[in-house]
Coordinates of C-alpha atoms (C1' of nucleotides) in Angstrom, one line a residue:
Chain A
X1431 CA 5.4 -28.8 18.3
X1432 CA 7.3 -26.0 16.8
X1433 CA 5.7 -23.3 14.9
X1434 CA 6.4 -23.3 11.5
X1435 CA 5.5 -20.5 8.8
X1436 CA 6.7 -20.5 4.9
X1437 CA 6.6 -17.4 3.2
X1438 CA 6.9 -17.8 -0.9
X1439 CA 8.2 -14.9 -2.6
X1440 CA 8.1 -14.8 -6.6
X1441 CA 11.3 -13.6 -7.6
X1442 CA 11.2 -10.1 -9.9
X1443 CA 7.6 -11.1 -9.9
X1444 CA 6.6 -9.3 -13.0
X1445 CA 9.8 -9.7 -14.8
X1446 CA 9.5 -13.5 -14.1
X1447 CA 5.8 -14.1 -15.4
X1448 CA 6.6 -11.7 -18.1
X1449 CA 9.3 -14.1 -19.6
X1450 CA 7.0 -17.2 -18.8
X1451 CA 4.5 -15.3 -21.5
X1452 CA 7.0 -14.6 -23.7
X1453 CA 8.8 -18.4 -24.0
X1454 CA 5.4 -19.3 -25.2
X1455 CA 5.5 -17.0 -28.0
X1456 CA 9.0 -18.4 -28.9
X1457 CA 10.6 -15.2 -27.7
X1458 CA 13.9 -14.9 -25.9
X1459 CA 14.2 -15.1 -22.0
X1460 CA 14.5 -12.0 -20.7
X1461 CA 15.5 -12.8 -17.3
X1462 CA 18.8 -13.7 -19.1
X1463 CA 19.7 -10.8 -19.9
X1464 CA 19.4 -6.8 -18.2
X1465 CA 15.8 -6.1 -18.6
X1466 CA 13.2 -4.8 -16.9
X1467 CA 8.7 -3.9 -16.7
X1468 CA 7.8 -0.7 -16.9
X1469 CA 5.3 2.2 -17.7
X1470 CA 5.0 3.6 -21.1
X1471 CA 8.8 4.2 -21.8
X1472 CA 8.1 6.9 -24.0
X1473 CA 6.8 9.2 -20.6
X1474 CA 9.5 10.7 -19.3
X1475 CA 8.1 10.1 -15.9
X1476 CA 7.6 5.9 -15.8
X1477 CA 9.4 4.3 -14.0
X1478 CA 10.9 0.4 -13.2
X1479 CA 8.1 -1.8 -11.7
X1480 CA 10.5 -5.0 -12.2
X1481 CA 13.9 -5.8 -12.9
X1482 CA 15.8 -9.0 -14.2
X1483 CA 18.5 -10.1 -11.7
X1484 CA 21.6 -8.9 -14.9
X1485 CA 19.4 -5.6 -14.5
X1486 CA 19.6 -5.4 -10.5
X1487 CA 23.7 -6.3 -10.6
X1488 CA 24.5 -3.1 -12.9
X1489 CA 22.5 -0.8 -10.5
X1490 CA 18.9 -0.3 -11.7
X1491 CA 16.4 -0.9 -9.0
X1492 CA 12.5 -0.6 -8.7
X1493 CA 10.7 2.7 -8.6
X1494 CA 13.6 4.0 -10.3
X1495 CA 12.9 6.4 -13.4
X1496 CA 13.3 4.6 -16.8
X1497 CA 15.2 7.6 -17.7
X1498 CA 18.0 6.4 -15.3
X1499 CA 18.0 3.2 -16.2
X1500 CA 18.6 3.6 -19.3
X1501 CA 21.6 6.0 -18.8
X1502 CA 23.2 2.9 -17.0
X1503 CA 22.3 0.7 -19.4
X1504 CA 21.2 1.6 -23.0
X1505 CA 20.5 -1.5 -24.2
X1506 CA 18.2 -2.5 -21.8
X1507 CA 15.6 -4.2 -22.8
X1508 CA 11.9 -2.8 -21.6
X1509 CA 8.6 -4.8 -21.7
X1510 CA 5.3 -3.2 -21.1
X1511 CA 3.1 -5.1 -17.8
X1512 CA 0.4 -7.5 -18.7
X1513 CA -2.0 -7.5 -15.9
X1514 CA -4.4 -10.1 -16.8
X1515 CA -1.6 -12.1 -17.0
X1516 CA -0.3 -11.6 -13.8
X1517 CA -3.4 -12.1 -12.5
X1518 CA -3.3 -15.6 -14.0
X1519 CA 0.5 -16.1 -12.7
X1520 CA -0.4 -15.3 -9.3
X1521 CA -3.4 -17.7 -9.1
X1522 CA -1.7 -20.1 -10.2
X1523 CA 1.2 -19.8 -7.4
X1524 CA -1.3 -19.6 -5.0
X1525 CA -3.2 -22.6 -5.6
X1526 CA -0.2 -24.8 -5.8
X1527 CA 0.9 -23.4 -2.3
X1528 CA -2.8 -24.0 -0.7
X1529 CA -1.7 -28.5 -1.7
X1530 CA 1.1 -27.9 0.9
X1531 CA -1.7 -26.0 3.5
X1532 CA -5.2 -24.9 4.0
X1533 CA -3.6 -22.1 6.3
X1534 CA -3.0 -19.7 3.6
X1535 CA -2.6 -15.7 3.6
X1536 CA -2.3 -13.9 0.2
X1537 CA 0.1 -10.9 1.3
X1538 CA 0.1 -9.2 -2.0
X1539 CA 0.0 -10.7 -5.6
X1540 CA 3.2 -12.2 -5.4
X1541 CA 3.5 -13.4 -1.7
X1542 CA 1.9 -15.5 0.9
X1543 CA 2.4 -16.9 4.0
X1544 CA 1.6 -20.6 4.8
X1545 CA 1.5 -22.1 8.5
X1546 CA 3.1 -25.4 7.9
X1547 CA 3.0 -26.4 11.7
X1548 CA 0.4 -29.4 11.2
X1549 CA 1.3 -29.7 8.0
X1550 CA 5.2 -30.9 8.1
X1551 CA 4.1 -34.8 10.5
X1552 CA 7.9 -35.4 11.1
X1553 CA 9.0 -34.2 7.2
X1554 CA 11.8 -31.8 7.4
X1555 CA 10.7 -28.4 6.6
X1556 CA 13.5 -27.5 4.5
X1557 CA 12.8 -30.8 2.2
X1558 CA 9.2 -29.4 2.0
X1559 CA 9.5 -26.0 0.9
X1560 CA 12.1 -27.3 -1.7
X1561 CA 9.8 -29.3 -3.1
X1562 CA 7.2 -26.8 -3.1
X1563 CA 9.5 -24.4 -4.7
X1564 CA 10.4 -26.9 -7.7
X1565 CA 6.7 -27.7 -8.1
X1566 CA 6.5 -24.2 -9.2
X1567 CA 9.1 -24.1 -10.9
X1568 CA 8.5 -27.0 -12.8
X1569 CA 4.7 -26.7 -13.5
X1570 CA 4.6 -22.7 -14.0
X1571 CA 8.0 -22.0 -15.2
X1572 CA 8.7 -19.4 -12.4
X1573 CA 11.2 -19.8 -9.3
X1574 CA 10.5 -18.3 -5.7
X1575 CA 12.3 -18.1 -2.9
X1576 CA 10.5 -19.5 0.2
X1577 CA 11.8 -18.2 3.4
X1578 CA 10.7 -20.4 6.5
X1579 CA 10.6 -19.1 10.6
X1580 CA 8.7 -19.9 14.0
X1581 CA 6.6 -16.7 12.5
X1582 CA 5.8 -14.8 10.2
X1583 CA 8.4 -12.1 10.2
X1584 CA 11.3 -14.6 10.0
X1585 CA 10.0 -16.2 7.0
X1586 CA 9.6 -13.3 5.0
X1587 CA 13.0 -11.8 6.2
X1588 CA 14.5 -15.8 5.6
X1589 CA 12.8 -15.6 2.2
X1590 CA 14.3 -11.8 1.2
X1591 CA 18.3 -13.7 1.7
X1592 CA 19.8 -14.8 -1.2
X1593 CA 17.7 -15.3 -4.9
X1594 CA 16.6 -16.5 -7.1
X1595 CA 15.0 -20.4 -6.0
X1596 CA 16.6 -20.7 -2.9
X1597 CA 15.1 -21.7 0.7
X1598 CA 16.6 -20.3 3.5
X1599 CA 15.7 -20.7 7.1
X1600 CA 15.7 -18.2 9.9
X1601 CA 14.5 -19.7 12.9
X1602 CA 14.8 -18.0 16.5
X1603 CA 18.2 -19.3 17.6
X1604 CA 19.5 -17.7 13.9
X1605 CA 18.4 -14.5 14.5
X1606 CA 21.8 -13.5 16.0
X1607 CA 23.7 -15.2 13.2
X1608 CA 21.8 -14.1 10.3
X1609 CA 19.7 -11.4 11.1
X1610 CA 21.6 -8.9 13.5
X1611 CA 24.2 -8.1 11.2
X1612 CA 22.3 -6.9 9.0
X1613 CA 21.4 -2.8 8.4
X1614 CA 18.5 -1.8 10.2
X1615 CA 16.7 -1.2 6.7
X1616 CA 16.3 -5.0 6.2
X1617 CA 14.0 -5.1 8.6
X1618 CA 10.3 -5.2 7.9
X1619 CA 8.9 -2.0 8.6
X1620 CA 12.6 0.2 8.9
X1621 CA 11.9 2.7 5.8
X1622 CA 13.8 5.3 4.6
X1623 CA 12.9 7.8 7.1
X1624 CA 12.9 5.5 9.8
X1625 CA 16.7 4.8 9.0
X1626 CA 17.6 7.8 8.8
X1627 CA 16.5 8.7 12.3
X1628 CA 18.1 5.5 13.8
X1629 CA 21.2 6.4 11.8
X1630 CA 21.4 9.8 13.8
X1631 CA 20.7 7.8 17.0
X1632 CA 23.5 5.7 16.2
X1633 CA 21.9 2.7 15.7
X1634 CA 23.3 0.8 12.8
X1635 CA 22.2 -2.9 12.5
X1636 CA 19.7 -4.8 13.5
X1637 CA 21.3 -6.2 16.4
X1638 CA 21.9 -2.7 17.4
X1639 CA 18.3 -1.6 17.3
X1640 CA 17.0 -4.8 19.5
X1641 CA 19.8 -3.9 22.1
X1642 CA 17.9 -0.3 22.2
X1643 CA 15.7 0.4 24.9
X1644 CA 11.9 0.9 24.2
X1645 CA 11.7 4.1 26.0
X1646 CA 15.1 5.8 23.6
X1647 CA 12.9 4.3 20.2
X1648 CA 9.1 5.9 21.4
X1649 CA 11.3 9.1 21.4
X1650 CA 12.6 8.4 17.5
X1651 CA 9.8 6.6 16.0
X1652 CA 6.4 7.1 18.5
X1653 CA 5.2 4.5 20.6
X1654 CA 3.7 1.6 18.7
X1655 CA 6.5 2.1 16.6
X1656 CA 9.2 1.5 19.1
X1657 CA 7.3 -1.6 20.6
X1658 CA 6.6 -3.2 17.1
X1659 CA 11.1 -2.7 15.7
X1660 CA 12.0 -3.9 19.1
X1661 CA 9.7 -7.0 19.1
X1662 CA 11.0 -7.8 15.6
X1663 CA 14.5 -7.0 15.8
X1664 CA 14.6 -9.5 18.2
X1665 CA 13.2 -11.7 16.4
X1666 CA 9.2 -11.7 18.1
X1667 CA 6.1 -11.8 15.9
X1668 CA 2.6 -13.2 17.1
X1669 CA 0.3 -12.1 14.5
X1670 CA -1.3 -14.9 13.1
X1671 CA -1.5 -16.5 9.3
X1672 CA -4.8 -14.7 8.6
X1673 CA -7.3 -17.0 6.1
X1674 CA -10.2 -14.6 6.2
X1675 CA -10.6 -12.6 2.5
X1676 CA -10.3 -8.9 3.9
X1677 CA -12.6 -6.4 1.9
X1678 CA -10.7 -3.4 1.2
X1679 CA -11.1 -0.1 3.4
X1680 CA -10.6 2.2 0.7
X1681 CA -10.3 3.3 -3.4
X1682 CA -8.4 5.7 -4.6
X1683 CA -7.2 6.4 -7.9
X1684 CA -4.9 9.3 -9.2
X1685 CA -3.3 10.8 -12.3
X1686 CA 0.4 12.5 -12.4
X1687 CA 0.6 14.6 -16.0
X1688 CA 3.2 14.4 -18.2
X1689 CA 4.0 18.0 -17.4
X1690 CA 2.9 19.8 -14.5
X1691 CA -0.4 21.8 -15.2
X1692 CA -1.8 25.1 -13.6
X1693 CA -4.8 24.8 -15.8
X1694 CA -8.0 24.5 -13.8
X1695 CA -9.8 23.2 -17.1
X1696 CA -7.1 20.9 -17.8
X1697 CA -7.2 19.7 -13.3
X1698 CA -10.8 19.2 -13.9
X1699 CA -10.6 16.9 -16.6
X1700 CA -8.4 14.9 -14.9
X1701 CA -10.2 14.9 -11.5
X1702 CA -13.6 13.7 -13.5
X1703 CA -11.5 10.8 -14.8
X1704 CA -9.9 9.4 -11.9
X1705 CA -13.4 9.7 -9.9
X1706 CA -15.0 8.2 -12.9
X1707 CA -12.5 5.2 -12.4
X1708 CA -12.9 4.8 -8.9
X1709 CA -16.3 5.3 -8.5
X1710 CA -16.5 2.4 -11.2
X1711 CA -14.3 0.4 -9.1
X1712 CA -16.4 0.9 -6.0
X1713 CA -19.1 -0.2 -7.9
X1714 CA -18.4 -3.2 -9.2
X1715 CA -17.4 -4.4 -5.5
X1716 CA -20.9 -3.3 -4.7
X1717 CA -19.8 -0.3 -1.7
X1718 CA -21.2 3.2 -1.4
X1719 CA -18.5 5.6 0.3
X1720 CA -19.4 7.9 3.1
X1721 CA -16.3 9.8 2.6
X1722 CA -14.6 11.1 0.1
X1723 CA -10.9 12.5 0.0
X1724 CA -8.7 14.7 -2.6
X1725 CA -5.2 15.0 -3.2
X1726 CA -2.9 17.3 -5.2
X1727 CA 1.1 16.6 -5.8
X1728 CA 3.1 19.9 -5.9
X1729 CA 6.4 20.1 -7.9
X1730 CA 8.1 19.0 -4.7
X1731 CA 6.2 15.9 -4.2
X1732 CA 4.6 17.9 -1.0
X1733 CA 1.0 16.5 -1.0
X1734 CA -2.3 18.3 0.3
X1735 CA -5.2 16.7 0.9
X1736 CA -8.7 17.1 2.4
X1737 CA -11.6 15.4 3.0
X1738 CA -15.2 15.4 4.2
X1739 CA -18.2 13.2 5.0
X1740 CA -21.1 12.7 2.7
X1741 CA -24.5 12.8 4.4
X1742 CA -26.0 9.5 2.3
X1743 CA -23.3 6.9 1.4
X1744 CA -23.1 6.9 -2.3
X1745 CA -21.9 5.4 -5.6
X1746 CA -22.7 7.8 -7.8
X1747 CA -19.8 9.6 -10.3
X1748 CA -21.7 13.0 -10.5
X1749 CA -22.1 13.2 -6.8
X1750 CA -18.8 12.5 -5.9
X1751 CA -17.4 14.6 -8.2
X1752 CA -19.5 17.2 -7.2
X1753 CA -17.9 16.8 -3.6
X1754 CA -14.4 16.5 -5.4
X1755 CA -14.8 19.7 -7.3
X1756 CA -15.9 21.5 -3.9
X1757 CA -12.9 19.6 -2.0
X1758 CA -10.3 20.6 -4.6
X1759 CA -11.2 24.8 -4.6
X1760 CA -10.8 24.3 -1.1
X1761 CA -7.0 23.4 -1.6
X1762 CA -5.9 24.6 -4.8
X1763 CA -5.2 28.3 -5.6
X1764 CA -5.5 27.7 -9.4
X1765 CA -2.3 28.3 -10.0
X1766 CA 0.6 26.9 -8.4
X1767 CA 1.8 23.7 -10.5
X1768 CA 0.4 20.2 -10.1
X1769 CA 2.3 17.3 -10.4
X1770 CA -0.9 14.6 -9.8
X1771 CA -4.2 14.7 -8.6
X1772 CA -5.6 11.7 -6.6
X1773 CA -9.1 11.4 -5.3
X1774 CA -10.4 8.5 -3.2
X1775 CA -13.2 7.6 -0.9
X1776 CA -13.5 5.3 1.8
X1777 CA -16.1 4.3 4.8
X1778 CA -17.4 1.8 2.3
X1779 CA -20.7 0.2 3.1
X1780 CA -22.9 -2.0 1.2
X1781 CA -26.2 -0.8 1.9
X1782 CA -28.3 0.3 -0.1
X1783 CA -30.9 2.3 1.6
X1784 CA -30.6 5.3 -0.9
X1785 CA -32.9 3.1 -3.3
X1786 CA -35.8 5.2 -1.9
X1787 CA -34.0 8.5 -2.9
X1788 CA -34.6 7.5 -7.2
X1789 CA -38.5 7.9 -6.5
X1790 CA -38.1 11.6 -4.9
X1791 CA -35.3 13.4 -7.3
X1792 CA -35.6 12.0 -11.2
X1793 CA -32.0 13.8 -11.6
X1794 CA -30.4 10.6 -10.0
X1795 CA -32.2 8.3 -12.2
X1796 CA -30.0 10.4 -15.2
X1797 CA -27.0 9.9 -13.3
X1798 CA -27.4 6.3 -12.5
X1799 CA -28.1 5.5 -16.2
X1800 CA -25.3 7.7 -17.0
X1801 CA -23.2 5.3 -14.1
X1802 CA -24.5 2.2 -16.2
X1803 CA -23.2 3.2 -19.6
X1804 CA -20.2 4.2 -18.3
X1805 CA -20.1 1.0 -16.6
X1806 CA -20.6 -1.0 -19.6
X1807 CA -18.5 0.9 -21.8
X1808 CA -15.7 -0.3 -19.3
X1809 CA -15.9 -3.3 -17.7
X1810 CA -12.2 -4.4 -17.2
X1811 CA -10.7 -1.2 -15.6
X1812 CA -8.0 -2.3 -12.9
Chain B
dT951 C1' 17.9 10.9 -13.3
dC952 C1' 14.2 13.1 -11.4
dT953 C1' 11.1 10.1 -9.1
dG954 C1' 3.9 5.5 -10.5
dG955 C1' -0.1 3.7 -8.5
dG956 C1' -2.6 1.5 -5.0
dG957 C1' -3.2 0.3 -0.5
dT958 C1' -2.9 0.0 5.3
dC959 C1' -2.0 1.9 9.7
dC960 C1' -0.5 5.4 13.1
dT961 C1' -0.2 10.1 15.3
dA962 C1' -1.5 14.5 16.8
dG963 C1' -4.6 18.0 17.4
dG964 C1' -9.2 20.0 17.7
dA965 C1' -14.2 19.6 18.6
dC966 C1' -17.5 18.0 21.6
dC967 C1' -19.6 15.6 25.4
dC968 C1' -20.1 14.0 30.2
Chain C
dT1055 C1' -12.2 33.5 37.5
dC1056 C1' -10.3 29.7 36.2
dT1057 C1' -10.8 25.3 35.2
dG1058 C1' -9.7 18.2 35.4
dG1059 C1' -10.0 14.0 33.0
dG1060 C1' -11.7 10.8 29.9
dG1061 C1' -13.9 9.3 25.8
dT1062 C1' -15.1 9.5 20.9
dC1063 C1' -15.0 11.3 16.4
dC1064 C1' -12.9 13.7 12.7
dT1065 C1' -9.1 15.6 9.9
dA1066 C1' -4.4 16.2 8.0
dG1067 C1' -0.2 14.4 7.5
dG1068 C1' 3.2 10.9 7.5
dA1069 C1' 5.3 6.3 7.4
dC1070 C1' 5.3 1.8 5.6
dC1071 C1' 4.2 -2.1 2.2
dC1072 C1' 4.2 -4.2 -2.8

DNA sequence: TCTGGGGTCCTAGGACCC
DNA sequence: TCTGGGGTCCTAGGACCC
């Protein structure tokens, strides 16, 4: 029995579920028409988090600055993101997919992979995923592209062909046909520095990178690299549709000013808030970190960053911002021009064996009661 | 035009141990 | 006086994803 993987794609995810809100309050569709989600337009540093396809054809792209955008297109129109809401979209995508199989995997909030290969009993695949696509459609009032393939890299690179509501296969003996001639920056994991160095090697497309021996890519890209582009540009992926929920490894929040600051006072507010916000976070998922990590962004976007253990895994704001404070003088000369400050902490656990610690130093009874309020006070932070 | 925020994984070098 | 090899843990930095 072949193999067969789906991978469902909502198309300008945000922009999409965005419009669906706004139909239901009688408002136009902005997928119509250039448009896109962004930050807070006002801040000169937001930028595009989703664009409408009339958006994508004049040239504005995601992660550009709205700034830009604008400059292309001055009547574009600009919607602030609902989360909640998109919470709500995605849910709903995902439950629809899980009718067509139990072998799910959520890859982000707007894609998943589903193994289809007991699924299918003698139906035609493509038949399948179109119907699964018009359900959507139909019942949410979003389209998505669903890309199928013997694995799990096809169908995502089958899904990222031509949008919006399409299917489109790419199974092993296409892979020549449809997926060498493309550039090698369509394939899954070929960033922009990654490019560049296979563009100085020569190596164009992806049918030029799975012609390249392993031993000329460890010497661009390191070893598990090379093994991993070659596998793929040829078309090879084993990794499995993974069902299991994975609890996340890390937290990290940060903060980039509106202007760069050199003001220590002005750093330290910022670095209380963004450990306020992830210690809540940590929290609420019921981890204590033992480590704990800070960032700075200079005006160049250079980042330094350090980190250190903490002796007793902990959840508490004042004692990891003590360790932030500490990490942060280490780095910073006080001076030079910040862009952002980050701070995050990870080797999460869930024990709690610091419970004994409240009956020997009253001072964490204050800051656990301090935790509380603060926890109370905000109880839907993202 | 001037570049967000939140994650995962890999690599390389140093410390330390046997 | 000069010194191997392997393993583990830690840190800093970098690359990628959405």
């Amino acid at each position: 029995m072949r193999r067969t993987i789906f991978h469902i794609d909502v198309n300008s995810a945000f922009l999409s579920w965005t419009a669906v809100r706004r139909l239901q309050d009688g408002l136009p569709d902005i997928r119509e028409v250039p448009s896109v989600v962004s930050g807070d337009p006002s801040d000169r540093r937001s930028i595009i988090t989703a664009a409408s396809i009339p958006a994508k054809r004049l040239g504005i792209k995601t992660a550009q600055p709205v700034s830009m955008a604008l400059r292309i297109c001055p009547d574009l129109v600009l919607v602030r993101g609902d989360w909640e809401w998109y919470r709500t979209c995605s849910e709903g995508f995902i439950s629809i997919c899980r009718t067509y199989s139990p072998v799910l995997q959520q890859f982000s909030i707007d894609e998943c992979f589903l193994d289809m290969t007991f699924r299918l009993q003698g139906k035609d695949p493509v038949e399948t995923a179109t119907a699964l696509k018009d359900e959507i459609r139909s019942k949410l009032g979003f389209t998505v592209n669903v890309g199928i393939g013997s694995n799990k890299l096809l169908a995502k690179m089958a899904s990222d062909f031509e949008k919006p509501d399409k299917v489109h296969t790419l199974w092993e003996e296409e892979v020549q046909e449809k997926m060498w001639p493309l550039g090698v920056r369509d394939l899954l994991w070929v960033g922009k520095r990654t490019e560049e160095r296979l563009l100085a090697y020569g190596i164009r497309t992806i049918g030029d990178l799975a012609r390249t021996g392993t031993g000329a890519l460890t010497r661009l890209v390191g070893r598990k690299a090379a093994l991993q582009l070659h596998e793929n540009a040829n078309g090879i992926d084993f990794s499995p549709v993974e069902t299991e929920f994975r609890e996340a490894k890390s937290y990290s929040a940060e903060r980039t000013f509106p202007k760069d600051i050199s003001d220590p006072r002005q750093l330290d507010r910022a670095l209380f808030n963004v450990t306020c916000i992830v210690a809540h976070r940590i929290r609420k998922d019921a981890f204590k970190a033992s480590c704990i990590s800070v960032f700075i962004k200079y005006r160049d976007f250079s980042v330094v960053q350090r980190q250190c253990r903490i002796s007793q895994p902990t959840d508490i704001t004042a004692l990891l911002l003590h360790e932030a404070r500490r990490l942060v003088s280490e780095i910073w000369d006080q001076a030079t021009p910040l862009r952002q400050v980050g701070v995050g902490l990870s080797k999460l656990t869930h024990d709690d064996s610091d419970q004994l610690s409240l009956f020997e130093d009253p001072q964490l009874e204050y800051y656990r009661a301090w935790d509380r309020s603060y926890d109370e006070s905000y109880p839907a932070k993202p």
